[in-house]
Amino acid sequence: MNGILVALVGALLCFYGIRSVNLGLLAIGFGLGWLIADLFNASFWWLLLVGLIGAVSVWVVTSLVFRFAAYFIGGLTGVMIGTKLATVLQPGDKNVALSMIVAGALGVAGAFLAQKFRARALLWLTSIGGASMICSGVARFSDSLSFLRYPESGWQQVTSTLVWVGLSVLGWITQRHLFAEKLGIEHLAVGDDDEPDMRERNGGWPAS
C-alpha cells in the first residue's frame, strides 16, 4: 500500500507535473517530505505524516509568495532530486550531513534554473523528481526491488541509476508532448495561432 501511494504521487509529478500549479506543489511537497524522512528510516506512518505536512506546507508558503513560485518550486524539486541522488551515491549506511549538503546544493541549482528558464527547467525538474519517487515507491513492492530505494555498490547502483534516468527521460518526453502549447513548443503544439503565448503567463508555470 505504501509503495503504491508513493509511486502514484511520483507518477503524477513525473508525467503531469507542469499541468497545474496546485497539483505540482502538493506532489513536490509530499515527495520532498517523504524522501527526507526516508533518510532516517522512518516507519510508514511517519513517512506519510511528514509527506502530508510537506505537501500542505509547500502549498501554503508558495501560495503566499506566488510572485516567486518558480523559484520556490525549482528549489524544492532540486532538494528532492538531491535527496534521491545522495541515496544512490551512498551505498549502505547513509551520511545524513553529506546528504543534506547534496540536497541543499541541488536545491540552490534548481531554484536558479527555474527562475532563469521557467517552464523548460521545471519540466526537467518535475520529471526527475517524480521519477525518484516512482523508484522509491516501486522499491517497496518486494524485497527483490529494494535496491531501487537503497542500492548497494556495484550493479545495484548502476541499475537503479539507469532506471531513474530512463523514467526521467520518459516523463520529460511525455510532458513535452502533452503540454507542448503551455511550454511554447510551437512545432509540437496544435491549436489556434491567435491564442496567447503561455510562456508569458504565470512566470512560465501553467495556470491551475
Coordinates of N, CA, C and O in Angstrom, one line a residue, residues 27-113:
A27 N 2.3 17.6 -4.9 CA 3.2 16.4 -5.2 C 4.6 16.6 -4.8 O 5.3 15.8 -4.2
I28 N 5.1 17.8 -5.1 CA 6.5 18.2 -4.7 C 6.7 18.2 -3.2 O 7.6 17.6 -2.7
G29 N 5.7 18.8 -2.5 CA 5.8 18.9 -1.0 C 5.8 17.5 -0.4 O 6.5 17.2 0.5
F30 N 4.8 16.7 -0.9 CA 4.7 15.3 -0.4 C 6.0 14.5 -0.6 O 6.5 13.9 0.3
G31 N 6.4 14.6 -1.8 CA 7.6 13.8 -2.2 C 8.9 14.3 -1.4 O 9.7 13.4 -1.0
L32 N 9.0 15.6 -1.2 CA 10.1 16.1 -0.5 C 10.1 15.6 0.9 O 11.1 15.1 1.5
G33 N 9.0 15.7 1.6 CA 8.8 15.3 3.0 C 9.1 13.8 3.1 O 9.8 13.4 4.0
W34 N 8.5 13.0 2.2 CA 8.7 11.6 2.3 C 10.1 11.2 2.1 O 10.7 10.4 2.9
L35 N 10.8 11.7 1.1 CA 12.2 11.3 0.8 C 13.2 11.7 1.9 O 14.1 11.0 2.3
I36 N 12.9 12.9 2.5 CA 13.8 13.3 3.6 C 13.6 12.4 4.9 O 14.5 12.0 5.5
A37 N 12.3 12.1 5.2 CA 12.0 11.3 6.3 C 12.6 9.9 6.0 O 13.0 9.2 7.0
D38 N 12.6 9.5 4.8 CA 13.1 8.1 4.4 C 14.6 8.0 4.7 O 15.1 6.9 4.9
L39 N 15.3 9.1 4.7 CA 16.7 9.1 5.0 C 17.0 8.6 6.4 O 18.0 8.0 6.7
F40 N 16.0 8.8 7.3 CA 16.1 8.4 8.7 C 15.4 7.0 9.0 O 15.2 6.7 10.1
N41 N 15.1 6.3 7.9 CA 14.5 5.0 8.0 C 13.2 5.0 8.9 O 13.0 4.2 9.7
A42 N 12.4 6.1 8.7 CA 11.2 6.2 9.5 C 10.1 5.2 9.1 O 10.2 4.6 8.0
S43 N 9.2 4.9 10.0 CA 8.1 4.0 9.7 C 7.2 4.5 8.6 O 7.2 5.7 8.4
F44 N 6.3 3.7 8.1 CA 5.4 4.1 7.0 C 4.5 5.3 7.5 O 4.3 6.3 6.8
W45 N 4.0 5.2 8.7 CA 3.0 6.2 9.2 C 3.8 7.6 9.4 O 3.2 8.6 9.2
W46 N 5.0 7.5 9.9 CA 5.8 8.7 10.0 C 6.1 9.3 8.6 O 6.1 10.5 8.4
L47 N 6.4 8.4 7.6 CA 6.7 8.9 6.3 C 5.5 9.6 5.7 O 5.6 10.6 5.1
L48 N 4.3 8.9 5.9 CA 3.1 9.5 5.4 C 2.8 10.9 6.1 O 2.4 11.8 5.4
L49 N 2.9 10.9 7.4 CA 2.7 12.2 8.1 C 3.6 13.3 7.6 O 3.1 14.4 7.3
V50 N 4.9 13.0 7.6 CA 5.9 14.0 7.1 C 5.6 14.4 5.7 O 5.7 15.6 5.3
G51 N 5.2 13.5 4.8 CA 4.9 13.8 3.4 C 3.7 14.7 3.3 O 3.7 15.7 2.6
L52 N 2.6 14.4 4.1 CA 1.4 15.3 4.1 C 1.7 16.7 4.7 O 1.2 17.7 4.1
I53 N 2.5 16.8 5.7 CA 2.9 18.1 6.3 C 3.7 18.8 5.2 O 3.5 20.0 5.0
G54 N 4.6 18.1 4.5 CA 5.4 18.8 3.4 C 4.5 19.3 2.3 O 4.7 20.4 1.8
A55 N 3.5 18.5 1.9 CA 2.6 18.9 0.9 C 1.8 20.2 1.2 O 1.8 21.2 0.4
V56 N 1.2 20.2 2.4 CA 0.5 21.4 2.9 C 1.4 22.6 3.0 O 1.1 23.7 2.6
S57 N 2.6 22.4 3.7 CA 3.5 23.5 3.9 C 4.0 24.2 2.6 O 4.0 25.4 2.5
V58 N 4.4 23.3 1.7 CA 4.9 23.9 0.4 C 3.8 24.6 -0.3 O 4.0 25.7 -0.9
W59 N 2.5 24.1 -0.3 CA 1.4 24.7 -1.0 C 1.1 26.1 -0.4 O 0.9 27.1 -1.1
V60 N 1.1 26.1 1.0 CA 0.7 27.3 1.7 C 1.8 28.4 1.5 O 1.5 29.5 1.1
V61 N 3.1 28.0 1.7 CA 4.2 29.0 1.6 C 4.3 29.6 0.2 O 4.4 30.8 -0.1
T62 N 4.2 28.7 -0.8 CA 4.3 29.1 -2.2 C 3.1 30.0 -2.6 O 3.3 30.9 -3.4
S63 N 2.0 29.6 -2.2 CA 0.8 30.4 -2.5 C 0.9 31.8 -1.9 O 0.4 32.8 -2.5
L64 N 1.5 32.0 -0.8 CA 1.7 33.3 -0.1 C 2.7 34.2 -0.9 O 2.6 35.4 -0.8
V65 N 3.6 33.5 -1.6 CA 4.7 34.3 -2.3 C 4.6 33.9 -3.8 O 5.7 33.5 -4.3
F66 N 3.5 33.9 -4.4 CA 3.3 33.3 -5.7 C 4.2 34.0 -6.7 O 4.5 33.5 -7.8
R67 N 4.5 35.3 -6.4 CA 5.4 36.0 -7.4 C 6.7 35.3 -7.6 O 7.3 35.4 -8.6
F68 N 7.2 34.5 -6.6 CA 8.4 33.8 -6.6 C 8.2 32.3 -6.7 O 9.0 31.5 -6.3
A69 N 7.0 31.9 -7.3 CA 6.6 30.5 -7.3 C 7.6 29.6 -8.0 O 8.0 28.6 -7.6
A70 N 8.1 30.1 -9.2 CA 9.0 29.3 -10.0 C 10.3 29.1 -9.2 O 10.8 28.0 -9.2
Y71 N 10.7 30.1 -8.5 CA 12.0 30.0 -7.7 C 11.8 28.9 -6.6 O 12.7 28.0 -6.4
F72 N 10.7 29.0 -5.9 CA 10.5 28.0 -4.8 C 10.2 26.6 -5.3 O 10.8 25.6 -4.7
I73 N 9.4 26.5 -6.3 CA 9.2 25.2 -6.9 C 10.4 24.5 -7.4 O 10.7 23.3 -7.2
G74 N 11.2 25.3 -8.1 CA 12.5 24.7 -8.6 C 13.4 24.4 -7.5 O 14.1 23.3 -7.5
G75 N 13.5 25.2 -6.5 CA 14.4 24.9 -5.4 C 14.0 23.6 -4.6 O 14.8 22.8 -4.3
L76 N 12.7 23.5 -4.3 CA 12.2 22.4 -3.6 C 12.3 21.1 -4.4 O 12.7 20.0 -3.8
T77 N 12.1 21.2 -5.7 CA 12.2 20.0 -6.5 C 13.7 19.6 -6.6 O 14.1 18.4 -6.6
G78 N 14.6 20.6 -6.6 CA 16.0 20.3 -6.6 C 16.4 19.6 -5.3 O 17.3 18.7 -5.4
V79 N 15.9 20.0 -4.2 CA 16.2 19.3 -2.9 C 15.7 17.9 -3.0 O 16.4 17.0 -2.5
M80 N 14.5 17.6 -3.6 CA 14.0 16.3 -3.7 C 15.0 15.4 -4.5 O 15.3 14.3 -4.2
I81 N 15.5 16.0 -5.7 CA 16.4 15.3 -6.5 C 17.7 15.0 -5.8 O 18.3 13.9 -5.9
G82 N 18.2 16.0 -5.1 CA 19.4 15.9 -4.3 C 19.3 14.8 -3.3 O 20.3 14.1 -3.0
T83 N 18.2 14.7 -2.6 CA 18.0 13.7 -1.6 C 18.1 12.3 -2.2 O 18.7 11.4 -1.6
K84 N 17.4 12.1 -3.4 CA 17.5 10.8 -4.0 C 18.9 10.5 -4.5 O 19.4 9.4 -4.4
L85 N 19.6 11.6 -5.1 CA 20.9 11.4 -5.6 C 21.9 11.0 -4.4 O 22.7 10.1 -4.6
A86 N 21.7 11.6 -3.3 CA 22.5 11.2 -2.1 C 22.3 9.7 -1.7 O 23.3 9.1 -1.3
T87 N 21.1 9.3 -1.9 CA 20.8 7.9 -1.5 C 21.5 6.9 -2.5 O 22.1 5.9 -2.1
V88 N 21.4 7.3 -3.8 CA 22.0 6.4 -4.8 C 23.5 6.4 -4.7 O 24.2 5.3 -4.9
L89 N 24.1 7.5 -4.4 CA 25.6 7.6 -4.3 C 26.2 7.1 -3.0 O 27.4 7.0 -3.0
Q90 N 25.4 6.8 -2.0 CA 25.9 6.3 -0.8 C 25.3 4.9 -0.5 O 24.3 4.8 0.2
P91 N 26.0 3.9 -1.0 CA 25.5 2.5 -0.7 C 25.7 2.2 0.8 O 26.7 2.7 1.4
G92 N 24.8 1.4 1.4 CA 25.0 1.0 2.8 C 24.5 2.2 3.7 O 23.5 2.8 3.4
D93 N 25.1 2.4 4.8 CA 24.7 3.4 5.8 C 24.9 4.8 5.1 O 25.9 5.1 4.5
K94 N 23.9 5.6 5.4 CA 23.9 7.0 4.8 C 24.5 8.0 5.8 O 24.3 8.0 7.0
N95 N 25.3 8.9 5.2 CA 25.8 10.1 6.0 C 24.8 11.2 5.8 O 24.7 11.8 4.8
V96 N 24.0 11.4 6.9 CA 22.9 12.4 6.8 C 23.4 13.8 6.5 O 22.8 14.5 5.7
A97 N 24.5 14.2 7.1 CA 25.1 15.5 6.9 C 25.5 15.7 5.4 O 25.2 16.7 4.8
L98 N 26.1 14.7 4.8 CA 26.5 14.8 3.4 C 25.3 14.8 2.5 O 25.2 15.5 1.5
S99 N 24.3 14.0 2.9 CA 23.0 14.0 2.1 C 22.4 15.4 2.1 O 21.9 15.8 1.1
M100 N 22.4 16.1 3.3 CA 21.8 17.4 3.4 C 22.6 18.4 2.5 O 22.0 19.3 1.9
I101 N 23.9 18.3 2.5 CA 24.7 19.2 1.7 C 24.4 19.0 0.2 O 24.2 20.0 -0.5
V102 N 24.3 17.7 -0.2 CA 24.0 17.4 -1.6 C 22.6 18.0 -2.0 O 22.3 18.6 -3.0
A103 N 21.6 17.7 -1.1 CA 20.2 18.2 -1.3 C 20.2 19.7 -1.3 O 19.5 20.3 -2.2
G104 N 20.9 20.4 -0.4 CA 20.9 21.8 -0.5 C 21.5 22.4 -1.7 O 21.0 23.4 -2.3
A105 N 22.6 21.8 -2.2 CA 23.3 22.3 -3.4 C 22.4 22.1 -4.6 O 22.3 23.0 -5.4
L106 N 21.7 21.0 -4.7 CA 20.8 20.8 -5.8 C 19.6 21.7 -5.7 O 19.0 22.1 -6.7
G107 N 19.2 22.0 -4.5 CA 18.1 22.9 -4.3 C 18.4 24.3 -4.8 O 17.6 25.0 -5.5
V108 N 19.6 24.8 -4.5 CA 20.0 26.1 -5.0 C 20.1 26.1 -6.5 O 19.6 27.1 -7.2
A109 N 20.6 25.1 -7.1 CA 20.8 25.0 -8.5 C 19.4 24.9 -9.2 O 19.1 25.6 -10.2
G110 N 18.5 24.1 -8.6 CA 17.1 24.0 -9.1 C 16.4 25.4 -9.1 O 15.7 25.7 -10.0
A111 N 16.5 26.1 -8.0 CA 15.9 27.4 -7.9 C 16.4 28.4 -8.9 O 15.6 29.1 -9.6
F112 N 17.7 28.4 -9.1 CA 18.3 29.3 -10.1 C 17.8 28.9 -11.5 O 17.5 29.8 -12.3
L113 N 17.8 27.6 -11.9 CA 17.4 27.2 -13.2 C 15.9 27.5 -13.4 O 15.6 27.9 -14.5

